[in-house]
CSV table of C-alpha atoms in Angstrom, one decimal:
chain,number,residue,atom,x,y,z
A,30,UNK,CA,-34.8,9.5,100.8
A,31,UNK,CA,-31.4,8.1,101.9
A,32,UNK,CA,-29.5,11.1,100.3
A,33,UNK,CA,-31.4,13.8,102.2
A,34,UNK,CA,-29.1,13.8,105.3
A,35,UNK,CA,-26.1,14.3,103.1
A,36,UNK,CA,-27.5,17.1,100.9
A,37,UNK,CA,-29.5,19.0,103.6
A,38,UNK,CA,-26.9,21.4,104.6
A,39,UNK,CA,-26.3,22.4,101.1
A,40,UNK,CA,-29.9,23.2,100.6
A,41,UNK,CA,-30.0,25.1,103.9
A,42,UNK,CA,-26.9,27.2,103.0
A,43,UNK,CA,-27.6,27.7,99.3
A,44,UNK,CA,-24.2,29.3,98.8
A,45,UNK,CA,-22.1,29.5,95.4
A,46,UNK,CA,-18.9,27.6,95.3
A,47,UNK,CA,-16.1,28.3,93.0
A,48,UNK,CA,-17.4,28.0,89.4
A,49,UNK,CA,-20.9,28.7,90.5
A,50,UNK,CA,-20.1,32.4,91.0
A,51,UNK,CA,-19.8,33.2,87.3
A,52,UNK,CA,-22.6,30.9,86.4
A,53,UNK,CA,-24.7,32.8,88.9
A,54,UNK,CA,-23.7,36.3,88.0
A,55,UNK,CA,-23.1,36.0,84.3
A,56,UNK,CA,-25.4,33.3,83.3
A,57,UNK,CA,-22.6,31.3,81.7
A,58,UNK,CA,-22.0,27.6,82.2
A,59,UNK,CA,-18.8,26.9,80.6
A,60,UNK,CA,-19.6,23.2,80.4
A,61,UNK,CA,-19.0,22.9,76.7
A,62,UNK,CA,-15.6,24.4,77.2
A,63,UNK,CA,-14.9,21.6,79.7
A,64,UNK,CA,-16.1,18.9,77.2
A,65,UNK,CA,-19.3,18.2,78.9
A,66,UNK,CA,-22.1,18.8,76.5
A,67,UNK,CA,-24.9,16.8,78.4
A,68,UNK,CA,-24.1,18.9,81.4
A,69,UNK,CA,-24.8,22.1,79.3
A,70,UNK,CA,-28.1,20.7,78.1
A,71,UNK,CA,-29.2,19.6,81.5
A,72,UNK,CA,-28.7,23.2,82.9
A,73,UNK,CA,-30.2,24.9,79.9
A,74,UNK,CA,-33.5,22.9,80.6
A,75,UNK,CA,-34.2,25.4,83.3
A,76,UNK,CA,-33.9,28.3,81.0
A,77,UNK,CA,-35.8,27.6,77.8
A,78,UNK,CA,-36.6,31.1,76.9
A,79,UNK,CA,-33.2,32.6,76.7
A,80,UNK,CA,-29.4,31.8,76.5
A,81,UNK,CA,-28.4,32.4,80.0
A,82,UNK,CA,-28.0,29.7,82.6
A,83,UNK,CA,-30.5,30.5,85.5
A,84,UNK,CA,-29.9,29.9,89.2
A,85,UNK,CA,-32.6,27.4,90.2
A,86,UNK,CA,-30.9,26.2,93.4
A,87,UNK,CA,-31.8,24.5,95.7
A,88,UNK,CA,-34.0,22.8,93.1
A,89,UNK,CA,-30.7,21.1,91.8
A,90,UNK,CA,-29.9,19.6,95.1
A,91,UNK,CA,-33.5,18.4,95.5
A,92,UNK,CA,-33.5,16.7,92.1
A,93,UNK,CA,-30.0,15.1,93.2
A,94,UNK,CA,-31.6,13.8,96.2
A,95,UNK,CA,-34.6,12.3,94.2
A,96,UNK,CA,-32.2,10.8,91.7
A,97,UNK,CA,-29.7,9.4,93.9
A,98,UNK,CA,-32.5,8.0,96.0
A,99,UNK,CA,-33.9,6.1,93.1
A,100,UNK,CA,-30.3,5.0,92.3
A,101,UNK,CA,-30.2,3.4,95.7
A,102,UNK,CA,-33.5,1.6,95.1
A,103,UNK,CA,-32.4,0.4,91.6
A,104,UNK,CA,-29.0,-0.8,92.8
A,105,UNK,CA,-30.4,-2.8,95.6
A,106,UNK,CA,-33.1,-4.3,93.4
A,107,UNK,CA,-30.5,-5.4,90.8
A,108,UNK,CA,-28.4,-7.1,93.5
A,109,UNK,CA,-31.6,-8.7,94.9
A,110,UNK,CA,-31.5,-7.1,98.3
A,111,UNK,CA,-34.3,-4.6,98.0
A,112,UNK,CA,-36.4,-6.6,100.4
A,113,UNK,CA,-34.1,-6.0,103.4
A,114,UNK,CA,-34.1,-2.5,104.7
A,115,UNK,CA,-30.9,-2.5,106.5
A,116,UNK,CA,-29.1,-3.5,103.3
A,117,UNK,CA,-30.8,-0.8,101.3
A,118,UNK,CA,-29.4,1.8,103.7
A,119,UNK,CA,-25.7,1.1,102.8
A,120,UNK,CA,-26.5,1.3,99.1
A,121,UNK,CA,-26.2,5.1,99.9
A,122,UNK,CA,-22.4,4.6,100.2
A,123,UNK,CA,-22.3,4.6,96.4
A,124,UNK,CA,-22.3,8.5,96.7
A,125,UNK,CA,-22.1,9.2,100.5
A,126,UNK,CA,-18.3,9.8,101.0
A,127,UNK,CA,-16.3,12.8,102.2
A,128,UNK,CA,-15.1,13.2,98.5
A,129,UNK,CA,-18.5,13.6,97.2
A,130,UNK,CA,-19.0,16.7,99.4
A,131,UNK,CA,-17.1,18.7,96.8
A,132,UNK,CA,-19.4,17.3,94.0
A,133,UNK,CA,-22.3,18.3,96.1
A,134,UNK,CA,-21.0,21.9,96.9
A,135,UNK,CA,-21.6,23.0,93.4
A,136,UNK,CA,-25.2,24.5,93.3
A,137,UNK,CA,-25.2,24.0,89.4
A,138,UNK,CA,-23.1,21.1,88.9
A,139,UNK,CA,-24.1,18.7,91.5
A,140,UNK,CA,-27.1,17.5,89.6
A,141,UNK,CA,-25.2,16.9,86.3
A,142,UNK,CA,-22.5,14.9,88.3
A,143,UNK,CA,-25.4,13.0,90.1
A,144,UNK,CA,-26.8,12.2,86.6
A,145,UNK,CA,-23.5,10.8,85.4
A,146,UNK,CA,-23.2,8.7,88.6
A,147,UNK,CA,-26.8,7.4,87.9
A,148,UNK,CA,-25.9,6.6,84.3
A,149,UNK,CA,-22.8,4.7,85.3
A,150,UNK,CA,-24.9,2.6,87.7
A,151,UNK,CA,-27.6,1.7,85.2
A,152,UNK,CA,-24.9,0.9,82.6
A,153,UNK,CA,-23.1,-1.4,84.8
A,154,UNK,CA,-26.3,-3.4,85.7
A,155,UNK,CA,-27.3,-4.2,82.2
A,156,UNK,CA,-26.9,-7.8,81.1
A,157,UNK,CA,-25.2,-7.6,77.8
A,158,UNK,CA,-26.8,-10.4,75.8
A,159,UNK,CA,-27.4,-9.0,72.2
A,160,UNK,CA,-26.7,-5.9,70.1
A,161,UNK,CA,-29.5,-3.9,71.6
A,162,UNK,CA,-28.3,-4.4,75.1
A,163,UNK,CA,-24.8,-3.7,74.0
A,164,UNK,CA,-25.9,-0.5,72.4
A,165,UNK,CA,-27.7,0.6,75.3
A,166,UNK,CA,-24.5,0.2,77.4
A,167,UNK,CA,-22.5,2.1,74.8
A,168,UNK,CA,-25.0,5.1,74.9
A,169,UNK,CA,-25.1,5.2,78.7
A,170,UNK,CA,-21.3,5.2,78.8
A,171,UNK,CA,-21.3,8.0,76.3
A,172,UNK,CA,-23.7,9.8,78.2
A,173,UNK,CA,-21.7,9.8,81.4
A,174,UNK,CA,-18.6,10.6,79.6
A,175,UNK,CA,-20.4,13.7,78.1
A,176,UNK,CA,-21.7,14.7,81.5
A,177,UNK,CA,-18.8,13.9,83.9
A,178,UNK,CA,-16.0,11.8,82.6
A,179,UNK,CA,-14.7,10.5,85.9
A,180,UNK,CA,-18.0,8.5,86.4
A,181,UNK,CA,-16.3,5.9,84.2
A,182,UNK,CA,-14.5,4.9,87.4
A,183,UNK,CA,-17.9,4.0,89.1
A,184,UNK,CA,-18.9,2.1,86.0
A,185,UNK,CA,-15.8,-0.1,86.0
A,186,UNK,CA,-16.0,-0.8,89.8
A,187,UNK,CA,-19.7,-1.6,89.8
A,188,UNK,CA,-19.4,-3.7,86.6
A,189,UNK,CA,-16.9,-5.9,88.4
A,190,UNK,CA,-19.2,-6.2,91.3
A,191,UNK,CA,-22.0,-7.2,88.9
A,192,UNK,CA,-19.9,-9.9,87.6
A,193,UNK,CA,-19.0,-11.2,91.0
A,194,UNK,CA,-22.6,-11.1,92.1
A,195,UNK,CA,-23.7,-13.0,88.9
A,196,UNK,CA,-20.9,-15.6,89.2
A,197,UNK,CA,-21.9,-16.3,93.0
A,198,UNK,CA,-25.8,-16.4,92.1
A,199,UNK,CA,-25.4,-18.4,88.8
A,200,UNK,CA,-22.0,-19.9,88.4
A,201,UNK,CA,-21.9,-19.1,84.8
A,202,UNK,CA,-18.3,-18.1,84.4
A,203,UNK,CA,-18.2,-18.0,80.6
A,204,UNK,CA,-21.2,-15.9,80.3
A,205,UNK,CA,-20.1,-13.4,83.0
A,206,UNK,CA,-16.6,-13.1,81.6
A,207,UNK,CA,-18.0,-12.3,78.1
A,208,UNK,CA,-20.5,-9.8,79.6
A,209,UNK,CA,-17.6,-8.1,81.4
A,210,UNK,CA,-15.6,-8.1,78.1
A,211,UNK,CA,-18.5,-6.6,76.1
A,212,UNK,CA,-19.0,-3.8,78.7
A,213,UNK,CA,-15.3,-3.0,78.4
A,214,UNK,CA,-15.7,-2.8,74.7
A,215,UNK,CA,-18.7,-0.6,75.1
A,216,UNK,CA,-16.8,1.8,77.3
A,217,UNK,CA,-13.8,1.8,75.0
A,218,UNK,CA,-16.0,2.5,71.9
A,219,UNK,CA,-17.8,5.2,73.8
A,220,UNK,CA,-14.5,6.8,74.9
A,221,UNK,CA,-13.4,6.7,71.3
A,222,UNK,CA,-16.7,8.5,70.2
A,223,UNK,CA,-16.2,11.0,72.8
A,224,UNK,CA,-12.7,11.8,71.7
A,225,UNK,CA,-14.0,12.1,68.1
A,226,UNK,CA,-16.7,14.6,69.0
A,227,UNK,CA,-14.6,16.5,71.5
A,228,UNK,CA,-12.8,18.8,68.8
A,229,UNK,CA,-16.4,20.0,67.8
A,230,UNK,CA,-16.6,21.6,71.4
A,231,UNK,CA,-14.9,25.0,72.2
A,232,UNK,CA,-12.5,23.4,74.8
A,233,UNK,CA,-10.9,25.9,77.0
A,234,UNK,CA,-7.3,26.2,77.3
A,235,UNK,CA,-7.5,25.2,81.0
A,236,UNK,CA,-9.5,21.9,80.3
A,237,UNK,CA,-7.0,21.0,77.5
A,238,UNK,CA,-4.0,21.6,80.0
A,239,UNK,CA,-5.9,19.6,82.7
A,240,UNK,CA,-6.6,16.8,80.3
A,241,UNK,CA,-3.1,16.4,78.8
A,242,UNK,CA,-1.9,12.8,79.1
A,243,UNK,CA,1.6,11.9,80.1
A,244,UNK,CA,4.0,10.3,77.5
A,245,UNK,CA,4.0,6.4,77.8
A,246,UNK,CA,7.4,6.4,79.4
A,247,UNK,CA,6.5,8.9,82.0
A,248,UNK,CA,3.3,7.1,82.9
A,249,UNK,CA,5.1,3.9,83.9
A,250,UNK,CA,7.5,5.9,86.1
A,251,UNK,CA,4.8,7.9,87.7
A,252,UNK,CA,2.7,4.9,88.7
A,253,UNK,CA,4.2,4.4,92.2
A,254,UNK,CA,4.2,8.1,93.0
A,255,UNK,CA,0.6,8.4,91.8
A,256,UNK,CA,-0.7,5.4,93.9
A,257,UNK,CA,1.0,6.9,97.0
A,258,UNK,CA,-0.3,10.4,96.3
A,259,UNK,CA,-3.8,9.3,95.9
A,260,UNK,CA,-4.0,6.6,98.5
A,261,UNK,CA,-2.7,9.3,100.9
A,262,UNK,CA,-5.4,11.6,99.9
A,263,UNK,CA,-8.1,9.0,100.3
A,264,UNK,CA,-6.8,8.1,103.7
A,265,UNK,CA,-6.8,11.7,104.7
A,266,UNK,CA,-10.5,12.3,104.2
A,267,UNK,CA,-11.8,9.8,106.7
A,268,UNK,CA,-11.3,9.5,110.5
A,269,UNK,CA,-9.4,6.8,112.1
A,270,UNK,CA,-12.4,4.8,113.1
A,271,UNK,CA,-13.8,4.9,109.6
A,272,UNK,CA,-10.4,3.8,108.2
A,273,UNK,CA,-10.5,0.8,110.7
A,274,UNK,CA,-14.1,-0.1,109.6
A,275,UNK,CA,-13.3,0.2,105.9
A,276,UNK,CA,-10.0,-1.9,106.4
A,277,UNK,CA,-12.0,-4.7,108.1
A,278,UNK,CA,-14.7,-4.6,105.4
A,279,UNK,CA,-12.1,-4.8,102.5
A,280,UNK,CA,-10.2,-7.7,104.3
A,281,UNK,CA,-13.4,-9.6,104.7
A,282,UNK,CA,-14.2,-9.0,101.1
A,283,UNK,CA,-11.0,-10.2,99.8
A,284,UNK,CA,-11.0,-13.3,102.1
A,285,UNK,CA,-14.4,-14.0,101.1
A,286,UNK,CA,-13.6,-13.9,97.3
A,287,UNK,CA,-10.3,-16.0,97.7
A,288,UNK,CA,-12.2,-18.6,99.7
A,289,UNK,CA,-15.1,-18.8,97.2
A,290,UNK,CA,-12.7,-19.0,94.2
A,291,UNK,CA,-10.5,-21.8,95.9
A,292,UNK,CA,-13.7,-23.9,96.6
A,293,UNK,CA,-14.7,-23.3,92.8
A,294,UNK,CA,-11.2,-24.5,91.5
A,295,UNK,CA,-11.2,-27.8,93.3
A,296,UNK,CA,-11.1,-30.7,90.9
A,297,UNK,CA,-10.9,-30.4,87.2
A,298,UNK,CA,-11.5,-26.5,86.7
A,299,UNK,CA,-12.0,-25.1,83.2
A,300,UNK,CA,-10.2,-22.1,81.7
A,301,UNK,CA,-13.2,-20.0,82.3
A,302,UNK,CA,-13.4,-21.0,85.9
A,303,UNK,CA,-9.7,-20.1,86.4
A,304,UNK,CA,-10.2,-16.9,84.6
A,305,UNK,CA,-13.3,-16.0,86.7
A,306,UNK,CA,-11.4,-16.9,89.9
A,307,UNK,CA,-8.6,-14.5,88.9
A,308,UNK,CA,-11.0,-11.6,88.2
A,309,UNK,CA,-12.8,-12.1,91.4
A,310,UNK,CA,-9.5,-12.3,93.6
A,311,UNK,CA,-8.1,-9.1,92.0
A,312,UNK,CA,-11.5,-7.2,91.9
A,313,UNK,CA,-11.1,-5.5,95.2
A,314,UNK,CA,-7.6,-4.1,94.9
A,315,UNK,CA,-8.1,-3.4,91.2
A,316,UNK,CA,-11.2,-1.4,92.0
A,317,UNK,CA,-9.4,0.5,94.6
A,318,UNK,CA,-6.7,1.7,92.1
A,319,UNK,CA,-9.4,2.4,89.6
A,320,UNK,CA,-10.8,5.2,91.9
A,321,UNK,CA,-7.8,7.2,90.7
A,322,UNK,CA,-6.3,5.2,87.8
A,323,UNK,CA,-7.4,7.9,85.2
A,324,UNK,CA,-5.9,10.8,87.2
A,325,UNK,CA,-2.4,9.0,87.3
A,326,UNK,CA,-2.0,9.1,83.5
A,327,UNK,CA,-2.5,12.9,83.5
A,328,UNK,CA,0.3,15.4,83.4
A,329,UNK,CA,-1.3,17.6,86.1
A,330,UNK,CA,-2.3,14.7,88.2
A,331,UNK,CA,-5.1,16.8,89.7
A,332,UNK,CA,-6.1,16.0,93.5
A,333,UNK,CA,-9.6,17.8,93.4
A,334,UNK,CA,-11.8,15.7,95.7
A,335,UNK,CA,-14.7,15.8,93.3
A,336,UNK,CA,-12.6,13.7,90.9
A,337,UNK,CA,-12.8,10.7,93.2
A,338,UNK,CA,-16.3,9.9,92.3
A,339,UNK,CA,-15.5,6.2,92.1
A,340,UNK,CA,-14.8,6.0,95.8
A,341,UNK,CA,-18.4,5.5,96.7
A,342,UNK,CA,-18.6,2.6,94.2
A,343,UNK,CA,-15.6,1.0,95.9
A,344,UNK,CA,-16.9,1.3,99.5
A,345,UNK,CA,-20.3,0.0,98.4
A,346,UNK,CA,-18.5,-3.1,96.8
A,347,UNK,CA,-16.6,-4.1,99.8
A,348,UNK,CA,-19.5,-3.5,102.0
A,349,UNK,CA,-21.8,-5.6,99.8
A,350,UNK,CA,-19.3,-8.4,99.6
A,351,UNK,CA,-18.5,-8.3,103.3
A,352,UNK,CA,-22.3,-8.7,104.0
A,353,UNK,CA,-22.5,-11.6,101.6
A,354,UNK,CA,-19.5,-13.2,103.4
A,355,UNK,CA,-21.4,-12.8,106.8
A,356,UNK,CA,-24.8,-14.0,105.6
A,357,UNK,CA,-24.4,-17.5,107.0
A,358,UNK,CA,-22.9,-16.5,110.3
A,359,UNK,CA,-25.2,-15.3,113.4
A,360,UNK,CA,-24.9,-11.7,114.2
A,361,UNK,CA,-22.2,-11.2,111.6
A,362,UNK,CA,-24.5,-9.4,109.3
A,363,UNK,CA,-25.4,-6.9,112.0
A,364,UNK,CA,-21.8,-6.3,112.7
A,365,UNK,CA,-21.1,-5.6,109.0
A,366,UNK,CA,-23.9,-3.1,108.9
A,367,UNK,CA,-22.5,-1.3,111.9
A,368,UNK,CA,-19.0,-1.2,110.2
A,369,UNK,CA,-20.8,0.3,107.1
A,370,UNK,CA,-22.6,2.9,109.0
A,371,UNK,CA,-19.3,4.3,110.5
A,372,UNK,CA,-17.9,5.7,107.3
A,373,UNK,CA,-21.4,6.8,106.2
A,374,UNK,CA,-22.1,8.7,109.3
A,375,UNK,CA,-18.4,10.1,109.1
A,376,UNK,CA,-19.3,11.5,105.6
A,377,UNK,CA,-22.7,12.9,106.7
A,378,UNK,CA,-21.1,14.6,109.7
A,379,UNK,CA,-18.4,16.1,107.6
A,380,UNK,CA,-21.1,17.4,105.2
A,381,UNK,CA,-22.6,19.5,107.9
A,382,UNK,CA,-19.1,20.5,109.5
A,383,UNK,CA,-17.8,21.8,106.2
A,384,UNK,CA,-20.9,23.5,105.2
A,385,UNK,CA,-21.0,25.3,108.6
A,386,UNK,CA,-17.3,26.3,108.2
A,387,UNK,CA,-17.9,27.5,104.6
A,388,UNK,CA,-20.7,29.6,105.9
A,389,UNK,CA,-18.7,31.2,108.5
A,390,UNK,CA,-16.0,32.1,105.9
A,391,UNK,CA,-18.7,33.2,103.4
A,392,UNK,CA,-20.0,35.6,106.0
A,393,UNK,CA,-16.7,36.8,107.2
A,394,UNK,CA,-15.5,37.5,103.7
A,395,UNK,CA,-18.8,39.3,102.7
A,396,UNK,CA,-18.2,41.6,105.9
A,397,UNK,CA,-14.6,42.4,104.5
A,398,UNK,CA,-15.9,43.4,101.1
A,399,UNK,CA,-18.5,45.6,102.6
A,400,UNK,CA,-15.9,47.1,104.9
A,401,UNK,CA,-13.8,47.8,102.0
A,402,UNK,CA,-16.5,49.8,100.5
A,403,UNK,CA,-17.1,51.6,103.6
A,404,UNK,CA,-13.3,52.3,104.0
A,405,UNK,CA,-13.4,53.8,100.5
A,406,UNK,CA,-16.3,56.1,101.2
A,407,UNK,CA,-14.8,57.3,104.6
A,408,UNK,CA,-11.7,58.2,102.8
A,409,UNK,CA,-13.6,60.1,100.1
A,410,UNK,CA,-12.8,57.7,97.2
A,411,UNK,CA,-15.4,57.7,94.9
A,412,UNK,CA,-13.7,57.5,91.4
A,413,UNK,CA,-12.2,54.1,91.1
A,414,UNK,CA,-12.3,51.5,88.1
A,415,UNK,CA,-11.5,48.3,89.9
A,416,UNK,CA,-10.9,46.8,93.2
A,417,UNK,CA,-8.2,44.0,93.5
A,418,UNK,CA,-7.8,41.6,96.4
A,419,UNK,CA,-4.8,39.6,97.3
A,420,UNK,CA,-5.0,35.9,96.6
A,421,UNK,CA,-4.5,35.1,100.3
A,422,UNK,CA,-6.4,36.7,103.4
A,423,UNK,CA,-7.9,36.1,106.9
A,424,UNK,CA,-9.8,33.1,107.8
A,425,UNK,CA,-12.9,33.0,110.2
A,426,UNK,CA,-12.3,31.3,113.4
A,427,UNK,CA,-14.5,28.3,112.9
A,428,UNK,CA,-13.2,27.9,109.3
A,429,UNK,CA,-9.6,28.0,110.6
A,430,UNK,CA,-10.3,25.4,113.3
A,431,UNK,CA,-12.1,22.9,110.8
A,432,UNK,CA,-9.0,23.4,108.4
A,433,UNK,CA,-6.8,22.5,111.2
A,434,UNK,CA,-8.8,19.4,112.5
A,435,UNK,CA,-9.3,18.2,108.9
A,436,UNK,CA,-6.5,19.1,106.7
A,437,UNK,CA,-8.3,18.0,103.5
A,438,UNK,CA,-10.9,20.6,103.9
A,439,UNK,CA,-8.3,23.2,102.7
A,440,UNK,CA,-9.2,22.1,99.2
A,441,UNK,CA,-12.7,23.3,100.0
A,442,UNK,CA,-12.3,26.2,102.5
A,443,UNK,CA,-10.3,29.0,101.5
A,444,UNK,CA,-9.8,32.8,102.5
A,445,UNK,CA,-8.5,35.6,100.5
A,446,UNK,CA,-9.6,36.4,97.0
A,447,UNK,CA,-11.6,33.4,96.1
A,448,UNK,CA,-13.6,33.6,99.3
A,449,UNK,CA,-14.8,37.2,98.4
A,450,UNK,CA,-18.5,36.5,97.3
A,451,UNK,CA,-18.0,38.6,93.9
A,452,UNK,CA,-14.6,37.3,93.0
A,453,UNK,CA,-13.2,36.8,89.4
A,454,UNK,CA,-13.9,40.2,87.9
A,455,UNK,CA,-17.7,40.4,88.9
A,456,UNK,CA,-19.3,43.7,89.9
A,457,UNK,CA,-20.6,43.8,93.5
A,458,UNK,CA,-22.7,46.2,95.6
A,459,UNK,CA,-21.0,49.3,94.2
A,460,UNK,CA,-20.9,48.1,90.6
A,461,UNK,CA,-17.2,48.2,90.5
A,462,UNK,CA,-15.1,45.5,88.7
A,463,UNK,CA,-13.2,43.2,91.1
A,464,UNK,CA,-10.1,41.3,90.2
A,465,UNK,CA,-7.2,39.4,91.9
A,466,UNK,CA,-3.9,41.0,93.0
A,467,UNK,CA,-1.6,38.2,92.1
A,468,UNK,CA,1.5,39.5,90.0
A,469,UNK,CA,4.7,41.3,91.1
A,470,UNK,CA,3.9,44.3,88.9
A,471,UNK,CA,0.5,44.7,90.5
A,472,UNK,CA,2.3,44.7,93.9
A,473,UNK,CA,4.7,47.4,92.6
A,474,UNK,CA,1.7,49.5,91.4
A,475,UNK,CA,-0.2,49.0,94.7
A,476,UNK,CA,2.8,49.9,97.0
A,477,UNK,CA,3.9,52.9,94.9
A,478,UNK,CA,0.2,54.3,95.3
A,479,UNK,CA,-1.4,56.0,98.3
A,480,UNK,CA,-2.3,54.2,101.4
A,481,UNK,CA,-5.8,55.4,102.2
A,482,UNK,CA,-7.0,52.7,104.9
A,483,UNK,CA,-5.5,50.5,107.6
A,484,UNK,CA,-8.2,47.9,108.7
A,485,UNK,CA,-7.6,45.1,111.2
A,486,UNK,CA,-8.3,42.6,108.3
A,487,UNK,CA,-6.9,44.6,105.3
A,488,UNK,CA,-4.9,47.6,104.0
A,489,UNK,CA,-6.0,49.6,101.0
A,490,UNK,CA,-3.8,51.3,98.4
A,491,UNK,CA,-4.9,53.5,95.4
A,492,UNK,CA,-3.1,53.9,92.2
A,493,UNK,CA,-4.4,54.9,88.9
A,494,UNK,CA,-8.1,54.6,90.0
A,495,UNK,CA,-7.5,51.0,91.2
A,496,UNK,CA,-7.9,50.1,94.7
A,497,UNK,CA,-5.5,47.4,95.9
A,498,UNK,CA,-6.8,45.5,98.9
A,499,UNK,CA,-4.1,43.7,100.8
A,500,UNK,CA,-5.9,41.0,102.9
A,501,UNK,CA,-2.4,39.7,104.1
A,502,UNK,CA,-1.4,43.2,105.6
A,503,UNK,CA,2.1,42.4,104.4
A,504,UNK,CA,2.5,43.0,100.7
A,505,UNK,CA,3.7,46.7,101.2
A,506,UNK,CA,6.3,47.1,103.9
A,507,UNK,CA,6.1,50.9,103.9
A,508,UNK,CA,3.5,53.2,102.9
A,509,UNK,CA,3.9,55.5,100.0
């Protein structure tokens, strides 16, 4: 039950997050529009009798806990460490990161992303020795691509770790290298298959724009900027103590691999020994780049935390290698475990901190929406067709403090329109359509209308049966 502490605050709150709102209120998944057919199938398992997607949370989180708990057990058994409970604990690092908090926030999607991560772990651990095992790796790769594409980063990182472990355990450089090559081919073929079937899906304009790849000449020029951008983002989600612990673990890992490779290359080394040594030496820095490598080649270069799903695999890799390096030194193994627990505790703590801040903002915004209805009722307004909220708005005190203390949480915690529990055109308590006040023309319509309420958190203007709610209290400088 290692995932339980991380997921518990999501279960206790059971709040909708971003895309959850339209799934929850309209019964629409939109996963096919995002190019994720397996995610679509997974959610529809819970609604056999009709075409709507049902809200079964917190069951989705409970299933994620069960699945990721099994992943921890499976991963430790594949690396022959299942007999040591302390080592089993740090297998939770494969998902237990501050970045995965956003993945876990989605009450519908957390399960599909957990499934994608599980498929990538299984695929990376399979020994490719014949057509059957190659086909299995290919199918698993296609599976996580059709569930959550960025799980490929976890697959690549863990495949490198499996290669290193096998090399240390067996010393079969030729077999290990060919197995790594076959896994790369399996992923490539799976990706080609995914690209071939993607046109059969009703891909949305938003998904197409987000997935647009840069021209080759721009990819090269954007590499440095991309590395800086995503490295800065990754560093921002951990506290200083966690960054120090992770830096030490990474340094030990790299030093261990260099030392091991140098010993293996003494004497008349073969081509495969040199090739294996090269792969081992570059594996840690290469794996770090792999966390965000697919994002760097996209035109939009998105920086959503949920896209950094490979971060857990990287942290698990350096922790495992550091533990192996310390295996022959007294007390060193305990020191490595303590270092590994620091970022894990950091991630779990942030899970509670962010959930509590999200809850504070949810309650605050819900109070605003109810207050707007009361203000309309007090003003005798009972004939409106829509309520439009400004994009930005007030933030709850606790939420504001958390956003200040942990700037990366601004990607998860927001005020204004998107914090209103019935945003994006849905109908709330009064069965009135709700929308976003975002354009200049809407501002002109609002400010040329009639001011009917001045509240501490909002102003309301009425024009053409539309109520414009200014959560910034600054859109209209004078009342009309």
